[in-house]
Short mmCIF file of C-alpha atoms in Angstrom, two decimals:
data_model
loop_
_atom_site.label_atom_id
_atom_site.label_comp_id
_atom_site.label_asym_id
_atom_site.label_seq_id
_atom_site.Cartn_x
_atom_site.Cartn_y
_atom_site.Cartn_z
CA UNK A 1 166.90 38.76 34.97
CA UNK A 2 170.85 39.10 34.71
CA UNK A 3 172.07 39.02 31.15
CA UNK A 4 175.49 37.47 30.54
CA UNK A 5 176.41 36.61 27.03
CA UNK A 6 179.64 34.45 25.12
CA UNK A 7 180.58 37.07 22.45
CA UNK A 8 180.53 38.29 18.63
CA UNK A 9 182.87 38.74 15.77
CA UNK A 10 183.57 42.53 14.80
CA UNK A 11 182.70 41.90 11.01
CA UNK A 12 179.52 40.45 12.00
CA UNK A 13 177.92 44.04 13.88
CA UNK A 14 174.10 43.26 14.02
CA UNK A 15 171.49 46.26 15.14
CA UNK A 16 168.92 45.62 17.84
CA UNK A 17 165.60 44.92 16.31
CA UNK A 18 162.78 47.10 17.55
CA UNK A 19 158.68 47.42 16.34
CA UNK A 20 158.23 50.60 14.79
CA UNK A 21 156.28 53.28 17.13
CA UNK A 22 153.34 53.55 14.84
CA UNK A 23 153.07 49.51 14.53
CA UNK A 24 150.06 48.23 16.28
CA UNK A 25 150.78 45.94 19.49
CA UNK A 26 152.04 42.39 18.05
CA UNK A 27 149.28 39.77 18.32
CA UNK A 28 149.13 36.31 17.36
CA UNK A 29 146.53 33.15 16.85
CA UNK A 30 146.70 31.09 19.85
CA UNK A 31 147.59 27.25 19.53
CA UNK A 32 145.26 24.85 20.08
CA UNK A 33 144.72 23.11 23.50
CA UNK A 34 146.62 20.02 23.12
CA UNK A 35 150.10 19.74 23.34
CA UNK A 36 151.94 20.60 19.94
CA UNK A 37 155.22 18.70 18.69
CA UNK A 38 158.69 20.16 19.00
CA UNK A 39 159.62 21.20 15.36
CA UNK A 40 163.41 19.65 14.78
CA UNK A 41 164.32 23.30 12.95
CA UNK A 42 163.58 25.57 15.91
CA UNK A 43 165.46 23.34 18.17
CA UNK A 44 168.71 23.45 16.18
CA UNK A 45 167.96 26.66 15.52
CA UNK A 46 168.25 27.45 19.26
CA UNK A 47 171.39 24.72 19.91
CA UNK A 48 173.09 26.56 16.89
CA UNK A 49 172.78 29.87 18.40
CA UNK A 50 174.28 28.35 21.87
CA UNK A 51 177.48 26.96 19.81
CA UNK A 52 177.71 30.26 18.10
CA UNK A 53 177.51 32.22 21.19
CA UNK A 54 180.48 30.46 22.91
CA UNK A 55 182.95 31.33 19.62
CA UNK A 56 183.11 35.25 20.21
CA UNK A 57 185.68 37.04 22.10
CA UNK A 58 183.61 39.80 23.31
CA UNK A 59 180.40 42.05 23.19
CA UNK A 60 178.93 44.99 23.75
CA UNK A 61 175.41 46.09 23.19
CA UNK A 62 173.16 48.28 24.80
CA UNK A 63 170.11 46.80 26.76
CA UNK A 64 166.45 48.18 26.73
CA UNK A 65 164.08 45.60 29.05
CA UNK A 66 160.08 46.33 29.12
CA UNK A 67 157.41 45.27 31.34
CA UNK A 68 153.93 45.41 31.58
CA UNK A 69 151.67 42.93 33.40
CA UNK A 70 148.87 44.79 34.74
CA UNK A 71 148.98 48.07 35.99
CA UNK A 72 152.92 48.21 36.33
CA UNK A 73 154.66 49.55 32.81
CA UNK A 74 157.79 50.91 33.13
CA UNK A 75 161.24 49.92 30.69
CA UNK A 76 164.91 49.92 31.85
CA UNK A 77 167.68 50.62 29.97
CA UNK A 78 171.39 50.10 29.97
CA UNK A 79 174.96 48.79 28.87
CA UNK A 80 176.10 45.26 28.97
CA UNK A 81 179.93 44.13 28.06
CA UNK A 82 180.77 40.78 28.22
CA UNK A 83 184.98 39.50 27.99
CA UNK A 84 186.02 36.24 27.97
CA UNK A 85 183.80 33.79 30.12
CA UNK A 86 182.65 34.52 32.91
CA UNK A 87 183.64 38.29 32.72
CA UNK A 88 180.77 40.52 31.95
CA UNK A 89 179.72 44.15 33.49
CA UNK A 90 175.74 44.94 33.39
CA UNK A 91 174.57 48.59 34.31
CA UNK A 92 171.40 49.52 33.99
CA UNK A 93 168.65 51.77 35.31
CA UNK A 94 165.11 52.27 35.63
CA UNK A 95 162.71 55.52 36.62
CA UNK A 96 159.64 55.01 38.42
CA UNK A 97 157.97 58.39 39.83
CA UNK A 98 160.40 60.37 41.48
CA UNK A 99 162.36 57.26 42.20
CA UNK A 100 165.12 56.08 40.21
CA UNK A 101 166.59 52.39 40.69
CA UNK A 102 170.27 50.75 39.23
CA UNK A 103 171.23 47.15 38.83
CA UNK A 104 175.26 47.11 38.38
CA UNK A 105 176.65 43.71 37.85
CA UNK A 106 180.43 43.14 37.58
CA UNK A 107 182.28 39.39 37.09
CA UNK A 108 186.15 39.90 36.96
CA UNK A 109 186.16 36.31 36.54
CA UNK A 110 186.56 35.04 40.03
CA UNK A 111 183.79 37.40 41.98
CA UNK A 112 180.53 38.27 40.58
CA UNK A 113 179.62 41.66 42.32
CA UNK A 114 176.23 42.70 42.77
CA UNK A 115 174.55 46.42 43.34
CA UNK A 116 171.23 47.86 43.81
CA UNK A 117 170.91 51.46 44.30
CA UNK A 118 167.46 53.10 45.06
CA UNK A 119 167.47 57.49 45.25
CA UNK A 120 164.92 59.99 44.74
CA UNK A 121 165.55 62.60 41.56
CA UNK A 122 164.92 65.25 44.29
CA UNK A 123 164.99 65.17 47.84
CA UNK A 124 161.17 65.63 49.71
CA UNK A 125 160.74 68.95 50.62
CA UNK A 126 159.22 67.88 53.77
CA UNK A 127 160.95 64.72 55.00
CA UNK A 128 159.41 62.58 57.13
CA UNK A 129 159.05 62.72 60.92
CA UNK A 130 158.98 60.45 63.98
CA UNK A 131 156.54 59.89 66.97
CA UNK A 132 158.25 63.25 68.55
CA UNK A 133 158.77 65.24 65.30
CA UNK A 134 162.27 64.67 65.05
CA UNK A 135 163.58 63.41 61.54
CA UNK A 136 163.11 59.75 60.39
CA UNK A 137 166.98 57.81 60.08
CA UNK A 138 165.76 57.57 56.24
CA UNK A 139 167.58 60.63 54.11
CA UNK A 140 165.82 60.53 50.89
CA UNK A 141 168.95 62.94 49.15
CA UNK A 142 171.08 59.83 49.71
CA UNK A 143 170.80 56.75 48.16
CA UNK A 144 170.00 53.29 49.59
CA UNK A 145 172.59 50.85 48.27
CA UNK A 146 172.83 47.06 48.50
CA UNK A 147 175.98 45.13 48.04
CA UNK A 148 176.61 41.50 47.34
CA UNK A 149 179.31 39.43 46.43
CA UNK A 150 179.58 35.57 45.01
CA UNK A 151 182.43 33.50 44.40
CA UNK A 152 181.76 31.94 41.13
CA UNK A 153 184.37 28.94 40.90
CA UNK A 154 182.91 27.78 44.43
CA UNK A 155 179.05 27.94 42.70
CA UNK A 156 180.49 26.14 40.00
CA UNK A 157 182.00 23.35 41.61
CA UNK A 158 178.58 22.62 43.33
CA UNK A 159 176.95 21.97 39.81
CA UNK A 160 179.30 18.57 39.48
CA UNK A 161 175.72 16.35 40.49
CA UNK A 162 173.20 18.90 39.62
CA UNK A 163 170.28 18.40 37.51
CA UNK A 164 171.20 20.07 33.94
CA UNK A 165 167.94 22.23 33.99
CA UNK A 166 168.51 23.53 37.35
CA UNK A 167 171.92 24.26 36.74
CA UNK A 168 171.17 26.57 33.47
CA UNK A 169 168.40 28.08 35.22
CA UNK A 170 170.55 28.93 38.75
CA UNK A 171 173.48 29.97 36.14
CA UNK A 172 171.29 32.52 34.14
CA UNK A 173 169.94 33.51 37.74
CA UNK A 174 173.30 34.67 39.29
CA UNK A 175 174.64 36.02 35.66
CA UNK A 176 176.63 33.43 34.64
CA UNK A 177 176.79 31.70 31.41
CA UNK A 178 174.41 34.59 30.12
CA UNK A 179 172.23 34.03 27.46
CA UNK A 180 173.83 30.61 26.59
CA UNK A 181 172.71 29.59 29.88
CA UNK A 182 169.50 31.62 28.98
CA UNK A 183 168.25 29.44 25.82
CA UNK A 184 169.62 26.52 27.60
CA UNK A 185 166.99 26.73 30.37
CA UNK A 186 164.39 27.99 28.06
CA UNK A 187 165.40 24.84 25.76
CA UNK A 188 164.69 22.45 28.76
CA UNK A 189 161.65 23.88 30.22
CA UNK A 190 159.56 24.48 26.82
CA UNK A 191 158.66 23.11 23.47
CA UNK A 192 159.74 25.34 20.37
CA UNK A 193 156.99 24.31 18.38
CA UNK A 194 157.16 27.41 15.46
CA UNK A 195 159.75 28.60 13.11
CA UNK A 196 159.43 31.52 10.60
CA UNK A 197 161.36 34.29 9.03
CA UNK A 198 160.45 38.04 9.24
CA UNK A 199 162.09 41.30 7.83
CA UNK A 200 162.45 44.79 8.93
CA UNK A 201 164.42 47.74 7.90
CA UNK A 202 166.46 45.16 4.97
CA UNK A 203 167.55 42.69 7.95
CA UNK A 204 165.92 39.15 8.24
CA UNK A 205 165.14 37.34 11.14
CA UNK A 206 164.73 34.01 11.96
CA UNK A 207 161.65 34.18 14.80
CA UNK A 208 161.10 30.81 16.87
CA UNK A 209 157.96 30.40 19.78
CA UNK A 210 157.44 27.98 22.45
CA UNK A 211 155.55 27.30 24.97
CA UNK A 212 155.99 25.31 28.50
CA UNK A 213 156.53 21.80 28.78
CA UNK A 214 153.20 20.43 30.64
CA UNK A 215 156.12 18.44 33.31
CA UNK A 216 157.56 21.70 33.75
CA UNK A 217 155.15 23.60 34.23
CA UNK A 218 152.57 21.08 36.79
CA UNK A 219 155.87 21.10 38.96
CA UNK A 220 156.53 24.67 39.20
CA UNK A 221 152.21 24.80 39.66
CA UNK A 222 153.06 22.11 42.90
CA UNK A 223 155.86 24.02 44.39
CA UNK A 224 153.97 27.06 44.07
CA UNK A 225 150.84 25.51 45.70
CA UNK A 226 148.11 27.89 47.40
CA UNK A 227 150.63 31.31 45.36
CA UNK A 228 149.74 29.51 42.37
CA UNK A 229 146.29 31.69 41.64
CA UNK A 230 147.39 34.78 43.19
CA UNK A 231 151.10 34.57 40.80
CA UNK A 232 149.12 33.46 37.59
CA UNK A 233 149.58 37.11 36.17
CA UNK A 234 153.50 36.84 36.38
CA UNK A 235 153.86 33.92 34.40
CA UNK A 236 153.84 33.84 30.93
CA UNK A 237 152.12 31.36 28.55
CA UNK A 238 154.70 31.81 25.88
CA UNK A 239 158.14 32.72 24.47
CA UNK A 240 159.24 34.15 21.40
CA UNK A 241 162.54 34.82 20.29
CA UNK A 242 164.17 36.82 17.38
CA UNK A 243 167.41 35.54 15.93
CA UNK A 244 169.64 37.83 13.55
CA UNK A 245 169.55 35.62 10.53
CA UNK A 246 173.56 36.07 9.93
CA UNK A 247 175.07 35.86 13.56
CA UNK A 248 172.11 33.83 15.04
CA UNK A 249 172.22 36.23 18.05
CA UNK A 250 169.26 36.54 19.56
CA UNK A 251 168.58 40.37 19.23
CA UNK A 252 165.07 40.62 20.93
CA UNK A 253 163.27 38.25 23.47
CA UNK A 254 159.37 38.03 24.31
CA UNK A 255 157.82 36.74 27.36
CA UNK A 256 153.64 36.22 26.34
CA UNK A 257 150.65 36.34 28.14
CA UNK A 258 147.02 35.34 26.46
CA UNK A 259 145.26 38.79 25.98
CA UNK A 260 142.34 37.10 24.52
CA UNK A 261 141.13 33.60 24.99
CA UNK A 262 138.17 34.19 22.89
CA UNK A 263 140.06 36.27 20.41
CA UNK A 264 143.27 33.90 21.10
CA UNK A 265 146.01 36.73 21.26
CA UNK A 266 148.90 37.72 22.96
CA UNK A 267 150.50 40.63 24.11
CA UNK A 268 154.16 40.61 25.37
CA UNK A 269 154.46 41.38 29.43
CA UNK A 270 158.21 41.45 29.21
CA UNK A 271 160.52 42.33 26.51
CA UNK A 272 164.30 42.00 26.20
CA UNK A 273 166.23 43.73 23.23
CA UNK A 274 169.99 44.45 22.13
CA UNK A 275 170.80 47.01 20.30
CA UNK A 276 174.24 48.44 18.31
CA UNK A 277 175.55 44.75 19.08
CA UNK A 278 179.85 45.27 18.92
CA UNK A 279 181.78 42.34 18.55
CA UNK A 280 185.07 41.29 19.35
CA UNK A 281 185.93 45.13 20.00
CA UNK A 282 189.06 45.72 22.43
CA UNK A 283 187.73 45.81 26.13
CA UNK A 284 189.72 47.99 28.45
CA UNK A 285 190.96 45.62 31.68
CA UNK A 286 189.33 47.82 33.45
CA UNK A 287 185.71 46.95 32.48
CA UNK A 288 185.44 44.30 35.05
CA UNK A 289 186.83 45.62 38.34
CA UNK A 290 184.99 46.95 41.07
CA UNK A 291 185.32 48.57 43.80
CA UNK A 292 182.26 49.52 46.41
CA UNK A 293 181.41 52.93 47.45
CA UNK A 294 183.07 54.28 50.48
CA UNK A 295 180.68 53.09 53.72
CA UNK A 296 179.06 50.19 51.65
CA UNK A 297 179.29 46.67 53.12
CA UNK A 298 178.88 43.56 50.75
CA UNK A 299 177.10 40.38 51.95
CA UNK A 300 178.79 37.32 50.70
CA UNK A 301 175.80 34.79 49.73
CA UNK A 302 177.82 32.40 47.57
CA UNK A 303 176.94 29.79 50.50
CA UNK A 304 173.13 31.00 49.34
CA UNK A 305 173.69 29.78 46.18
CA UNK A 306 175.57 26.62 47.00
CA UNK A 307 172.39 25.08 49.05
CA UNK A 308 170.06 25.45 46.19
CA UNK A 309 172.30 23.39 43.60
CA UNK A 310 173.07 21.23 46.59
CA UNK A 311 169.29 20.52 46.67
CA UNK A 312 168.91 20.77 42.77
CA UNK A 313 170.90 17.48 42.88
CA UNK A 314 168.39 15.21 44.97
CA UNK A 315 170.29 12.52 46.76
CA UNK A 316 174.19 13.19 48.37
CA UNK A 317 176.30 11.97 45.52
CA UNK A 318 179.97 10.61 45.73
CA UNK A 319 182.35 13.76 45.98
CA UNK A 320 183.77 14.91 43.06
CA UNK A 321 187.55 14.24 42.83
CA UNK A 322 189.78 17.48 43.84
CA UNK A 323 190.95 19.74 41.25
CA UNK A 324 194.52 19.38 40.47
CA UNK A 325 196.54 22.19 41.42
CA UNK A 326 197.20 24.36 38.53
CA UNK A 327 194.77 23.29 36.49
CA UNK A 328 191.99 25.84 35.58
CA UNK A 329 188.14 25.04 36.09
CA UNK A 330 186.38 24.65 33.06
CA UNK A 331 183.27 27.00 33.56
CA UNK A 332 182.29 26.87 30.34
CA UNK A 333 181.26 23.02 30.69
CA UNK A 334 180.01 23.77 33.81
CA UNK A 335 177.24 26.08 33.03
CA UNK A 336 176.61 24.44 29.12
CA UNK A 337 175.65 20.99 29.98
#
């Protein structure tokens, strides 16, 4: 998941909220079967936090993401600095084994670059051999790195017809509109049915849960078809999100899955938290340049990108009229819709 956010106010610095090692794994009652009701606070709750999010001039806050559904567990961790939209730089990293993988996001504001990089700690001692004992191609002291590249004002354009759902969803996707675009989807595709406040370590929190939207969820089931069963573990029953009482940022995001249906609990299979938030600090210009390694080729799949909001928006509608030249595209309405 790429996280992009609007920014923060310097006065207003809000910590990362995190469980306390010696608290017990959070569990909670179960709702019943039948559908609950949206409740009217946790809605605005979550359209107030949007507004808010598009007022700050930057942000910077460091990133840990967990995940455990079924025998994987592992947790990334990393940076994320976001300018004025759609600029943003994510860097972060994860260890698995001897095998240590990076995510590197950069948006200077026309490009949004892409890299993966995959290396071992330590090179085998005995690298692997071919059919007549000569070395495989595959090095394992270098590192395998993937490049891509995507020219956001062209994605943008496409969402002109789009449906609004599939537009926040495609826009948190590819990084932009960040978690605006984030709670946007998430606002679309489930019913906030709970509201509550919490405290911890003399901050409050204002905690809001949802689960999917029965529409949502019987198409995603369809499109799925015969993967359905077999991807069941993947998908979470339930969302949870923590709001800093003062900024309304939303400091620390659960994804739930039922632990118990006789018990009714749930255990979180992926976590997302932000911690020593900045806001509206000076960013150096240049956080958001980039420049690939030497011998590294980038694949352009902004035409990728462009086919699925193309068939996001059903039936050819009439062109959009040409943008005047000189005027600047308004990506902010374009990804907040």
């Amino acid at each position: 998941m790429a996280i992009a956010f609007g920014a923060l106010q310097l006065r207003n610095v809000a910590s990362g909220w995190q469980e306390p090692s010696n608290k017990p794994a959070e569990a909670e009652t179960a709702k019943p079967a039948e559908i609950p009701e949206a409740n009217p606070e946790a809605t605005a709750l979550i359209k107030a936090a949007r507004e808010r999010l598009s007022k700050w001039q930057s942000i910077q806050a460091n990133v840990v993401q967990r995940v455990d559904i079924g025998d994987r567990r592992f947790q990334a961790t990393g940076r994320f600095v976001a300018g004025e939209f759609p600029r943003l730089r994510l860097d972060y990293e994860v260890t698995v084994g001897n095998t240590v993988g990076r995510l590197l996001e950069v948006c200077d504001g026309q490009v949004l670059h892409v890299e993966r990089r995959i290396e071992d700690i330590a090179p085998s001692e005995s690298p692997a051999t071919g059919a007549e004992g000569e070395p495989t191609a595959r090095d394992t002291a270098k590192p395998v790195i993937e490049a891509t590249r995507r020219d956001v004002h062209r994605i943008l354009r496409a969402t002109s017809g789009a449906d609004g759902a599939a537009v926040s969803m495609l826009a948190a996707d590819i990084g932009l509109g960040g978690l605006s675009a984030l709670l946007a989807s998430l606002d679309r595709t489930m019913i906030f049915d709970s509201i509550r406040e919490e405290e911890h370590e003399g901050q409050t929190f204002r905690v809001v849960q949802g689960l999917w939207k029965p529409e949502y969820l019987a198409d995603l089931q369809s499109k799925l078809g015969g993967l359905s069963s077999q991807l069941s573990m993947f998908l979470p029953e339930r969302v949870r999100i923590y709001f800093e009482a003062e900024s309304l940022f939303p400091v620390r995001i659960l994804y739930l899955k039922l632990a118990s249906a006789e018990r009714r609990t749930y255990r979180a299979m992926l976590s997302l938290e932000f911690h020593d938030v900045e806001f509206d600090a000076a960013l150096p210009p240049e956080t958001f340049s980039y420049r690939p390694a030497t011998g590294v080729q980038q694949k352009d799949d902004t035409d990728d990108y462009v086919q699925l909001l193309k068939a996001a928006q059903g039936p050819a509608a009439d062109p959009a009229p040409p943008q005047p030249a000189g005027e600047p595209l308004n990506l902010k309405r374009s990804t907040e819709r």
